[in-house]
Amino acid sequence: MNVSDSERVSSHLESDGFELTSDESSADVVIFNTCSVREKAEHKLYTRVGQLQKAYGPKKMVGVMGCVAQLEGENLFEGGRGIDFVVGTRAVGRISEAIGKALEGEKRVLDLKGREDDYDWTVSETHRHSPYVGFVPIIEGCNKFCTYCIVPFSRGREKSLPPAEIVRQVLDLRRQGVKEVHLIGQNVNSYRPLTDAGFEEFRGATPFSRLLRAAASTGIERIKFTTSFPRDFHNDIVDAINEHENLCNWVHLPVQSGSDRILRAMRRGHTVENYRKRIDLLKRSPRKIGLTTDIIVGFPGETEQDFEETVDLVRYCEYDSAYIFKYSPRPGTPAAELPDDVPADEKTRRFLELEKVQKQNQARSLERTLGSDMEVLAEKISGKDDRQLSGHTTCHKVVNFKARRSFLGEIRTVRITEIKSNTLFGESL
Ligand code: 5AD
Ligand code: SF4
């Protein structure tokens, strides 16, 4: 979501007449887009602002957008950090105005208000992380209030975009040569628009599965979606994937813990058993759906027994990939009121042990692809070897492969010939 916000803001600033540069020394204004989901991410902002201040002093104008901006607001102006403007998560549409005010000499420019709905968020090709991959936010914010999570506070309540607008964006991206769109949101399957306009003719028990079918009908080559929330992950989503080839066979379904006691304390709204049933359903799909997840270790009160249950679940689910995090208390969340009682070195031990188990899953999942032919979108020239191209499969695995540069932007059939340090290598057929 943050990468998508950066792309949108870049395009927007350019169309408002600003010249963009990635060279910070030549910039008049530096903007930080920030994350506050874990303590470490938040600290990064303060470190980087400090470095900037040291290198250039007050002559460089500094702005902060994103979750830290929303949560900290005017506190960011305190402590002589040299921050000139702060723009919240739902005010980014007015970032040019904030910069304008700061350039005119206004001090402490702060905008945390909501966003106007008629905002044009078209992203130009040059500002996408890949010219062939486009993000389309479909729902912003979160109503779930998992007890450890700051997102409902930083991004506000769930707000779904109208289906007709989403379909229009997918069609626009397709016209611009994008091959793969990612429908994104904190919980895409909680999608609940105010109107039906744009997907009346599409079947499905939930609005999200209807949106998937509507997006599939645009004929764009690939559609991926992330993140899904387990409690609202219904069969109709798998039905849609089974019936539309351009809905990709990849599902990111964060479980966070394999212990019912901890899931309850996290207020996730599902049990281990419910979750396993959803995994079973996904595994039964003929589409060979790739599965990924997020897990937190060391949540307050997590015992060795709870942790072992997480290890068991990770073995059971055989994820293709997992993001594992050590719990960090976020001020203002209910879990931050609980004692952070798993010692730091124990969190690290659990992290490493779980990582080891997951690495075995991942190795098996990669080995299964050896010798097979996979469809890969040639997204860019490989950073490690400029004779190779790099891209993703439909199940979201990274593949590097030997191929002509003229194949960039094409979906190629690649024979997998080698696995090296968790990456697939192959040759374009
Ligand atoms: N501590 C550690 N990890 C967290 N996440 C969210 N909040 C916290 C926290 N306080 C993780 C969750 C979520 C991912 C984006 O970040 O696993 O799915
Ligand atoms: Fe955070 Fe839970 Fe919402 Fe995900 S579903 S953003 S973890 S509150």
Tab-separated table of N, CA, C and O and ligand atoms in Angstrom, residues 142 144-146 148-149 151-152 186-187 229 256 268, ligand 2:
chain	number	residue	atom	x	y	z
A	142	CYS	N	-8.945	-0.094	7.862
A	142	CYS	CA	-9.235	-1.393	8.462
A	142	CYS	C	-10.151	-1.222	9.664
A	142	CYS	O	-9.962	-0.307	10.470
A	144	LYS	N	-10.778	-4.001	11.669
A	144	LYS	CA	-10.660	-5.255	12.407
A	144	LYS	C	-10.102	-5.077	13.819
A	144	LYS	O	-10.391	-5.881	14.693
A	145	PHE	N	-9.259	-4.097	14.011
A	145	PHE	CA	-8.694	-3.847	15.341
A	145	PHE	C	-8.085	-5.082	15.997
A	145	PHE	O	-8.404	-5.398	17.145
A	146	CYS	N	-7.247	-5.800	15.268
A	146	CYS	CA	-6.444	-6.844	15.910
A	146	CYS	C	-5.658	-6.135	17.016
A	146	CYS	O	-5.213	-4.998	16.811
A	148	TYR	N	-2.823	-6.060	18.361
A	148	TYR	CA	-1.423	-5.623	18.252
A	148	TYR	C	-1.232	-4.532	17.213
A	148	TYR	O	-0.158	-3.966	17.082
A	149	CYS	N	-2.269	-4.227	16.423
A	149	CYS	CA	-2.055	-3.541	15.145
A	149	CYS	C	-2.429	-2.054	15.170
A	149	CYS	O	-3.492	-1.665	15.644
A	151	VAL	N	-2.679	-0.214	12.364
A	151	VAL	CA	-3.247	0.207	11.071
A	151	VAL	C	-4.644	0.850	11.174
A	151	VAL	O	-4.894	1.876	10.536
A	152	PRO	N	-5.571	0.298	11.969
A	152	PRO	CA	-6.892	0.958	12.044
A	152	PRO	C	-6.787	2.400	12.537
A	152	PRO	O	-7.633	3.228	12.217
A	186	GLN	N	-5.823	-3.393	2.916
A	186	GLN	CA	-5.462	-4.104	4.155
A	186	GLN	C	-6.207	-5.424	4.232
A	186	GLN	O	-5.663	-6.431	4.652
A	187	ASN	N	-7.473	-5.421	3.808
A	187	ASN	CA	-8.277	-6.644	3.771
A	187	ASN	C	-9.124	-6.596	2.518
A	187	ASN	O	-10.248	-6.102	2.545
A	229	PHE	N	-8.149	-11.507	4.495
A	229	PHE	CA	-8.364	-11.692	5.940
A	229	PHE	C	-9.034	-13.057	6.142
A	229	PHE	O	-10.099	-13.311	5.554
A	256	GLN	N	-0.918	-15.236	11.585
A	256	GLN	CA	-0.352	-14.573	12.781
A	256	GLN	C	0.049	-15.535	13.896
A	256	GLN	O	1.072	-15.345	14.529
A	268	ARG	N	-8.427	-12.029	16.481
A	268	ARG	CA	-8.391	-12.231	15.032
A	268	ARG	C	-9.732	-12.700	14.477
A	268	ARG	O	-9.947	-12.700	13.273
B	2	SF4	FE1	-4.006	-4.833	11.277
B	2	SF4	FE2	-5.670	-6.877	11.792
B	2	SF4	FE3	-6.429	-4.849	10.191
B	2	SF4	FE4	-4.578	-6.594	9.321
B	2	SF4	S1	-6.730	-7.077	9.829
B	2	SF4	S2	-4.501	-4.326	9.165
B	2	SF4	S3	-3.493	-7.041	11.216
B	2	SF4	S4	-5.988	-4.712	12.384
